[in-house]
């Protein structure tokens, strides 16, 4: 009986042991935030306004996002993001109904609920230019929304619609004639509430289908000549009911794009910024400008008739000299705003002139010499008020509230731009940012008078709320526009960047208390108070936020270059900013390249920051402090820098990398340009190659260096450029949709692949391999539809061309040789690509999303891998369906390349999904069971659809809004990969593709281990005593 019990219990024991040692990929609630963090952003503000209903400010950003922030703490109340092609042009706040309305050039007009942010309605427009929005009160029925947009098909006409703001229904519409190619549109109010004027003109080239065309429009004869600038062309129309009354006039000067319109009329600066031209609004009629023939003298009046035969009128714009209107106003960087009584002309270099319109002319009302920015006027209890701002080198912001009717100052205040902590993070040699956007708002004080608050968008990406002389809160939106990132090591223990490192001064009793609480939590013996104490102690003693390096390589600095001109150093433990350096928007960082790395851990790695400037420049930055060590000149004065991310190995003991930069010429520059660098170039010039893709994306050209390059380098002076030599050129029939190259710093454990039958194959690991996809860029990218992944049959046959196809090339960038080519008929872009080791992955769209995966081998081990003597490669490929459409692909990297790789997929739902690379192995057998050899290779049976593990999302339940790039970095532990994903939001986490086989978990309970060991020791002693007693009794028997 006992034997049968043991036999029955054996399978149960095995099952329990298996379950006990099974590792789960799930994340407990108390583990969230231990190894990952998530930062949410809105983007760089482009338009802003205060909500009239709630203490909120609503913004439209350059990253195609609309949302609102809470005025109390700056937190995001709600946000929505549109497609990358939708540039939001207009933002309108409505009181009744409480909607936030947005419009874009190529997208619909949308209305969002101002409180919750859900979409109320949307209306598609056939638009080809900037869209204008205006709200007109309609009594108790609510608000009528007036939308004006250029026609998509008939670009010579502008459509105007009157929509019901409650549901977007069209109440009326009309079409008015317009000048071809007009890119400046304005709305002009009339004295009658039933009339609205639309005015516009072109600042660019006017192009027609014939070299010369003559148009007759009523009494006006005008001509359009191909390629001739017609910047003085202005069209206008007066909308009345459902009809359009047109009028025409001329402009004495060519107009620029700096223009504004308001109740006083239309004003625009001339192309040379010397004149301000003004078209007034008089009575119920609006004088509107239309282009005249080139042979008509300026000032000649022209007239046209309206659509119903009634006469319209013509006029001449009055142009005033800017020097006479405001003698002290600088002529550079001029901006123009409209007020109820005239206009505000200001310069970002300093100076603002408040102009009053009367009797068809402009006059100076007041001048403010220190103002560098102005806000849109707002209505207060004292009348219409304009906000004028200025900032000094110390970071102090000055706000002046001025009445637009008299020019009198009614309120002024000064506030420090940033708090002391923010000022400490900004390096001392940083450029002080200016005001990029300002929105003035009012609020009701306790004495029932109106106070003023200011929402400031700085040109370095920060967003601040100023009220009552203090900066209430500040958001750093520069992180929403990252251009490049890089991981660097933190300093050693002696140079801790954080003054108060967490967990550095914890007593032994506290540590013991933490272990005891951890054991109680594991055994479910704790109450709610003990659990809260455990969470608080664990957070206080966590050392992940120390700003010093750790033995495992988990703590690092993430250098982030923003398009706003700021370089930031983020701690990967919690995402806080250690330091920031502002180069200014005119010298924004474009590339981050490693410059100098020291073997001594006490010295900070140096990073080369290449700026997007003309002429190109580069800065050498201390990665630990942000201090600028050196500024280098890159290339000729008129060159455009094309940075190279392939770093040439240096000779021992030099420690300086010659980074090659190629302008459009193409010539290259050596950095630093020293005798030592040129000597190194003379020994290695034959092994340096680069390639360039033309602007149309159809010609790929390879370059190298020859004897002429060496002679020029030897004979030229330091600082001179070195010419390159074209080595090959590839003309492609279709535009390039995507490129992928191997990471030159990728760690590879072995170049041999051992199969299950003990045969070997050699991986094709040529570092000069390029994966290239050409074809049509259209395609369905709806994330709600299922995707697919395709794996091809391995043949190189090219099918007959069809209406839509993709062609995949594997190129050798040294010789330009096509190593492999494949055609996918009926497929189209967008394409996500990845090339790692001997493994290529690309995902595209046909009826649904597809991916193609290739293995590359060098079957002949006796031939060296050389670009000059190419060995034949064996391509094994596979096609499977993918349910997760990808925007980008990446792979995990480890210190030695031993750990199994994981493919990281940036999904269209803005999440990161980690997939085992074995699921994409083209050698997956198509059978019902695996052989012993296949099991030894850890192959998985073939399935035509890639499975989705709900626990495989590295971002868990969080969304990285606008996800664009996934950056990975190896830790010192072989099992761990550091992952940084960014778009508008930022997300960081640590991944272990093969589990943490070389370390304990971060939350490992040492207290529970001690308790278990003590229990085992006590149990052993008890059992030993019981055994002795049992033996003694048996002997007495």
mmCIF file of N, CA and C in Angstrom, residues 98-159:
data_model
loop_
_atom_site.group_PDB
_atom_site.id
_atom_site.type_symbol
_atom_site.label_atom_id
_atom_site.label_comp_id
_atom_site.label_asym_id
_atom_site.label_seq_id
_atom_site.Cartn_x
_atom_site.Cartn_y
_atom_site.Cartn_z
ATOM 1 N N UNK A 98 -18.776 73.705 -25.482
ATOM 2 C CA UNK A 98 -17.425 73.688 -24.917
ATOM 3 C C UNK A 98 -16.565 72.723 -25.722
ATOM 4 N N UNK A 99 -16.121 73.196 -26.873
ATOM 5 C CA UNK A 99 -15.324 72.369 -27.770
ATOM 6 C C UNK A 99 -13.983 73.025 -28.051
ATOM 7 N N UNK A 100 -13.024 72.175 -28.343
ATOM 8 C CA UNK A 100 -11.717 72.609 -28.819
ATOM 9 C C UNK A 100 -11.606 72.145 -30.265
ATOM 10 N N UNK A 101 -11.505 73.094 -31.198
ATOM 11 C CA UNK A 101 -11.546 72.792 -32.629
ATOM 12 C C UNK A 101 -10.141 72.943 -33.201
ATOM 13 N N UNK A 102 -9.711 71.953 -33.998
ATOM 14 C CA UNK A 102 -8.414 71.986 -34.664
ATOM 15 C C UNK A 102 -8.619 71.780 -36.165
ATOM 16 N N UNK A 103 -7.681 72.281 -36.955
ATOM 17 C CA UNK A 103 -7.725 72.118 -38.407
ATOM 18 C C UNK A 103 -6.309 71.947 -38.916
ATOM 19 N N UNK A 104 -6.154 71.189 -40.002
ATOM 20 C CA UNK A 104 -4.850 70.953 -40.611
ATOM 21 C C UNK A 104 -4.981 71.017 -42.118
ATOM 22 N N UNK A 105 -3.831 71.104 -42.790
ATOM 23 C CA UNK A 105 -3.820 71.254 -44.239
ATOM 24 C C UNK A 105 -4.375 70.027 -44.942
ATOM 25 N N UNK A 106 -3.946 68.866 -44.533
ATOM 26 C CA UNK A 106 -4.310 67.639 -45.225
ATOM 27 C C UNK A 106 -5.258 66.760 -44.424
ATOM 28 N N UNK A 107 -5.716 67.222 -43.268
ATOM 29 C CA UNK A 107 -6.603 66.424 -42.447
ATOM 30 C C UNK A 107 -7.943 67.104 -42.263
ATOM 31 N N UNK A 108 -8.831 66.478 -41.525
ATOM 32 C CA UNK A 108 -10.153 67.057 -41.321
ATOM 33 C C UNK A 108 -10.155 68.108 -40.225
ATOM 34 N N UNK A 109 -11.267 68.826 -40.137
ATOM 35 C CA UNK A 109 -11.536 69.710 -39.010
ATOM 36 C C UNK A 109 -12.148 68.853 -37.915
ATOM 37 N N UNK A 110 -11.576 68.926 -36.727
ATOM 38 C CA UNK A 110 -12.035 68.081 -35.625
ATOM 39 C C UNK A 110 -12.447 68.946 -34.444
ATOM 40 N N UNK A 111 -13.464 68.483 -33.749
ATOM 41 C CA UNK A 111 -13.922 69.135 -32.520
ATOM 42 C C UNK A 111 -13.814 68.139 -31.381
ATOM 43 N N UNK A 112 -13.098 68.523 -30.315
ATOM 44 C CA UNK A 112 -12.911 67.690 -29.138
ATOM 45 C C UNK A 112 -13.654 68.297 -27.963
ATOM 46 N N UNK A 113 -14.109 67.436 -27.080
ATOM 47 C CA UNK A 113 -14.680 67.920 -25.833
ATOM 48 C C UNK A 113 -13.574 68.541 -24.995
ATOM 49 N N UNK A 114 -13.765 69.795 -24.591
ATOM 50 C CA UNK A 114 -12.703 70.519 -23.904
ATOM 51 C C UNK A 114 -12.388 69.936 -22.538
ATOM 52 N N UNK A 115 -13.320 69.235 -21.919
ATOM 53 C CA UNK A 115 -13.099 68.709 -20.568
ATOM 54 C C UNK A 115 -12.451 67.334 -20.583
ATOM 55 N N UNK A 116 -12.985 66.421 -21.401
ATOM 56 C CA UNK A 116 -12.523 65.036 -21.375
ATOM 57 C C UNK A 116 -11.612 64.686 -22.544
ATOM 58 N N UNK A 117 -11.672 65.448 -23.633
ATOM 59 C CA UNK A 117 -10.776 65.214 -24.750
ATOM 60 C C UNK A 117 -11.259 64.222 -25.775
ATOM 61 N N UNK A 118 -12.495 63.702 -25.659
ATOM 62 C CA UNK A 118 -12.960 62.759 -26.660
ATOM 63 C C UNK A 118 -13.412 63.512 -27.917
ATOM 64 N N UNK A 119 -13.358 62.808 -29.037
ATOM 65 C CA UNK A 119 -13.714 63.392 -30.329
ATOM 66 C C UNK A 119 -15.226 63.515 -30.435
ATOM 67 N N UNK A 120 -15.704 64.739 -30.715
ATOM 68 C CA UNK A 120 -17.139 64.987 -30.845
ATOM 69 C C UNK A 120 -17.575 64.811 -32.296
ATOM 70 N N UNK A 121 -16.857 65.440 -33.210
ATOM 71 C CA UNK A 121 -17.149 65.284 -34.629
ATOM 72 C C UNK A 121 -15.921 65.674 -35.442
ATOM 73 N N UNK A 122 -15.921 65.284 -36.699
ATOM 74 C CA UNK A 122 -14.872 65.680 -37.622
ATOM 75 C C UNK A 122 -15.465 65.858 -39.017
ATOM 76 N N UNK A 123 -14.894 66.754 -39.777
ATOM 77 C CA UNK A 123 -15.367 67.088 -41.115
ATOM 78 C C UNK A 123 -14.166 67.156 -42.042
ATOM 79 N N UNK A 124 -14.165 66.297 -43.081
ATOM 80 C CA UNK A 124 -13.068 66.253 -44.016
ATOM 81 C C UNK A 124 -13.151 67.405 -45.001
ATOM 82 N N UNK A 125 -12.003 68.048 -45.280
ATOM 83 C CA UNK A 125 -11.929 69.146 -46.225
ATOM 84 C C UNK A 125 -11.018 68.756 -47.380
ATOM 85 N N UNK A 126 -11.373 69.197 -48.574
ATOM 86 C CA UNK A 126 -10.497 69.029 -49.735
ATOM 87 C C UNK A 126 -9.572 70.227 -49.799
ATOM 88 N N UNK A 127 -8.576 70.228 -48.926
ATOM 89 C CA UNK A 127 -7.739 71.413 -48.740
ATOM 90 C C UNK A 127 -6.341 71.163 -49.269
ATOM 91 N N UNK A 128 -5.701 72.257 -49.690
ATOM 92 C CA UNK A 128 -4.315 72.190 -50.133
ATOM 93 C C UNK A 128 -3.459 73.255 -49.465
ATOM 94 N N UNK A 129 -3.948 73.933 -48.510
ATOM 95 C CA UNK A 129 -3.192 74.987 -47.856
ATOM 96 C C UNK A 129 -3.670 75.183 -46.435
ATOM 97 N N UNK A 130 -3.199 76.272 -45.847
ATOM 98 C CA UNK A 130 -3.533 76.574 -44.462
ATOM 99 C C UNK A 130 -5.035 76.794 -44.321
ATOM 100 N N UNK A 131 -5.595 76.296 -43.234
ATOM 101 C CA UNK A 131 -7.033 76.380 -42.970
ATOM 102 C C UNK A 131 -7.271 77.461 -41.933
ATOM 103 N N UNK A 132 -8.302 78.290 -42.146
ATOM 104 C CA UNK A 132 -8.676 79.340 -41.211
ATOM 105 C C UNK A 132 -9.940 78.947 -40.479
ATOM 106 N N UNK A 133 -9.980 79.256 -39.176
ATOM 107 C CA UNK A 133 -11.144 78.976 -38.348
ATOM 108 C C UNK A 133 -11.603 80.261 -37.698
ATOM 109 N N UNK A 134 -12.918 80.426 -37.598
ATOM 110 C CA UNK A 134 -13.489 81.573 -36.909
ATOM 111 C C UNK A 134 -14.840 81.182 -36.352
ATOM 112 N N UNK A 135 -15.131 81.630 -35.154
ATOM 113 C CA UNK A 135 -16.416 81.349 -34.530
ATOM 114 C C UNK A 135 -17.284 82.590 -34.490
ATOM 115 N N UNK A 136 -18.558 82.415 -34.853
ATOM 116 C CA UNK A 136 -19.525 83.508 -34.856
ATOM 117 C C UNK A 136 -20.689 83.114 -33.976
ATOM 118 N N UNK A 137 -20.989 83.930 -32.975
ATOM 119 C CA UNK A 137 -22.097 83.641 -32.077
ATOM 120 C C UNK A 137 -23.409 83.667 -32.841
ATOM 121 N N UNK A 138 -24.268 82.696 -32.564
ATOM 122 C CA UNK A 138 -25.561 82.578 -33.241
ATOM 123 C C UNK A 138 -26.694 82.594 -32.230
ATOM 124 N N UNK A 139 -26.620 83.442 -31.236
ATOM 125 C CA UNK A 139 -27.683 83.581 -30.245
ATOM 126 C C UNK A 139 -27.775 82.357 -29.355
ATOM 127 N N UNK A 140 -29.007 81.961 -29.049
ATOM 128 C CA UNK A 140 -29.218 80.823 -28.165
ATOM 129 C C UNK A 140 -28.896 79.494 -28.824
ATOM 130 N N UNK A 141 -28.794 79.494 -30.146
ATOM 131 C CA UNK A 141 -28.537 78.236 -30.852
ATOM 132 C C UNK A 141 -27.097 77.770 -30.738
ATOM 133 N N UNK A 142 -26.204 78.580 -30.194
ATOM 134 C CA UNK A 142 -24.819 78.175 -30.012
ATOM 135 C C UNK A 142 -23.880 78.998 -30.850
ATOM 136 N N UNK A 143 -22.923 78.332 -31.498
ATOM 137 C CA UNK A 143 -21.897 79.002 -32.279
ATOM 138 C C UNK A 143 -21.828 78.397 -33.663
ATOM 139 N N UNK A 144 -21.657 79.259 -34.652
ATOM 140 C CA UNK A 144 -21.404 78.809 -36.013
ATOM 141 C C UNK A 144 -19.909 78.893 -36.271
ATOM 142 N N UNK A 145 -19.381 77.840 -36.855
ATOM 143 C CA UNK A 145 -17.959 77.746 -37.143
ATOM 144 C C UNK A 145 -17.738 78.004 -38.628
ATOM 145 N N UNK A 146 -16.895 78.981 -38.941
ATOM 146 C CA UNK A 146 -16.592 79.328 -40.321
ATOM 147 C C UNK A 146 -15.225 78.762 -40.668
ATOM 148 N N UNK A 147 -15.168 77.951 -41.713
ATOM 149 C CA UNK A 147 -13.950 77.287 -42.148
ATOM 150 C C UNK A 147 -13.632 77.751 -43.560
ATOM 151 N N UNK A 148 -12.429 78.229 -43.783
ATOM 152 C CA UNK A 148 -11.970 78.672 -45.091
ATOM 153 C C UNK A 148 -10.700 77.901 -45.427
ATOM 154 N N UNK A 149 -10.664 77.308 -46.630
ATOM 155 C CA UNK A 149 -9.509 76.514 -47.035
ATOM 156 C C UNK A 149 -9.372 76.549 -48.543
ATOM 157 N N UNK A 150 -8.131 76.539 -49.070
ATOM 158 C CA UNK A 150 -7.931 76.435 -50.519
ATOM 159 C C UNK A 150 -8.391 75.081 -51.028
ATOM 160 N N UNK A 151 -8.932 75.059 -52.226
ATOM 161 C CA UNK A 151 -9.404 73.816 -52.808
ATOM 162 C C UNK A 151 -8.265 72.907 -53.207
ATOM 163 N N UNK A 152 -8.458 71.580 -53.019
ATOM 164 C CA UNK A 152 -7.421 70.624 -53.375
ATOM 165 C C UNK A 152 -7.326 70.431 -54.881
ATOM 166 N N UNK A 153 -8.478 70.413 -55.566
ATOM 167 C CA UNK A 153 -8.481 70.176 -57.001
ATOM 168 C C UNK A 153 -8.337 71.482 -57.763
ATOM 169 N N UNK A 154 -9.202 72.445 -57.467
ATOM 170 C CA UNK A 154 -9.135 73.746 -58.129
ATOM 171 C C UNK A 154 -8.386 74.698 -57.207
ATOM 172 N N UNK A 155 -7.072 74.785 -57.400
ATOM 173 C CA UNK A 155 -6.276 75.602 -56.502
ATOM 174 C C UNK A 155 -6.519 77.079 -56.735
ATOM 175 N N UNK A 156 -7.246 77.433 -57.805
ATOM 176 C CA UNK A 156 -7.540 78.836 -58.056
ATOM 177 C C UNK A 156 -8.815 79.261 -57.343
ATOM 178 N N UNK A 157 -9.367 78.401 -56.510
ATOM 179 C CA UNK A 157 -10.589 78.731 -55.801
ATOM 180 C C UNK A 157 -10.417 78.408 -54.327
ATOM 181 N N UNK A 158 -11.083 79.175 -53.494
ATOM 182 C CA UNK A 158 -11.075 78.970 -52.052
ATOM 183 C C UNK A 158 -12.500 78.688 -51.608
ATOM 184 N N UNK A 159 -12.667 77.607 -50.867
ATOM 185 C CA UNK A 159 -13.985 77.250 -50.375
ATOM 186 C C UNK A 159 -14.187 77.735 -48.958
#
